[in-house]
Amino acid sequence: ELSFRKHTTENWPDFHGLECSVVETESYETDVIVATERCRFPDGGYSTQRVLLSRTDAGWRVLNPID
């Protein structure tokens, strides 16, 4: 974990110009949904990712990608 944190801190990605939004949600199980997120990059490219989100007492939390 320390190695991951060090690498991430030293190589933080540039998110300038990135636009992301949730374009669809679907039920998965109690207090868990699948959210489809679409991102548009500054060069015009797109990515789509489906992730599991869980509702907790502290708010929504990302669990993991499913595709």
PDB file of C-alpha atoms in Angstrom, residues 3 6 55 57:
ATOM      1  CA  SER A   3       4.399   1.802  -2.587  1.00  0.00           C
ATOM      2  CA  LYS A   6       4.029   6.896  -3.138  1.00  0.00           C
ATOM      3  CA  ARG A  55     -24.981   3.811  -0.266  1.00  0.00           C
ATOM      4  CA  ASP A  57     -24.187   6.261   6.240  1.00  0.00           C
TER       5      ASP A  57
END
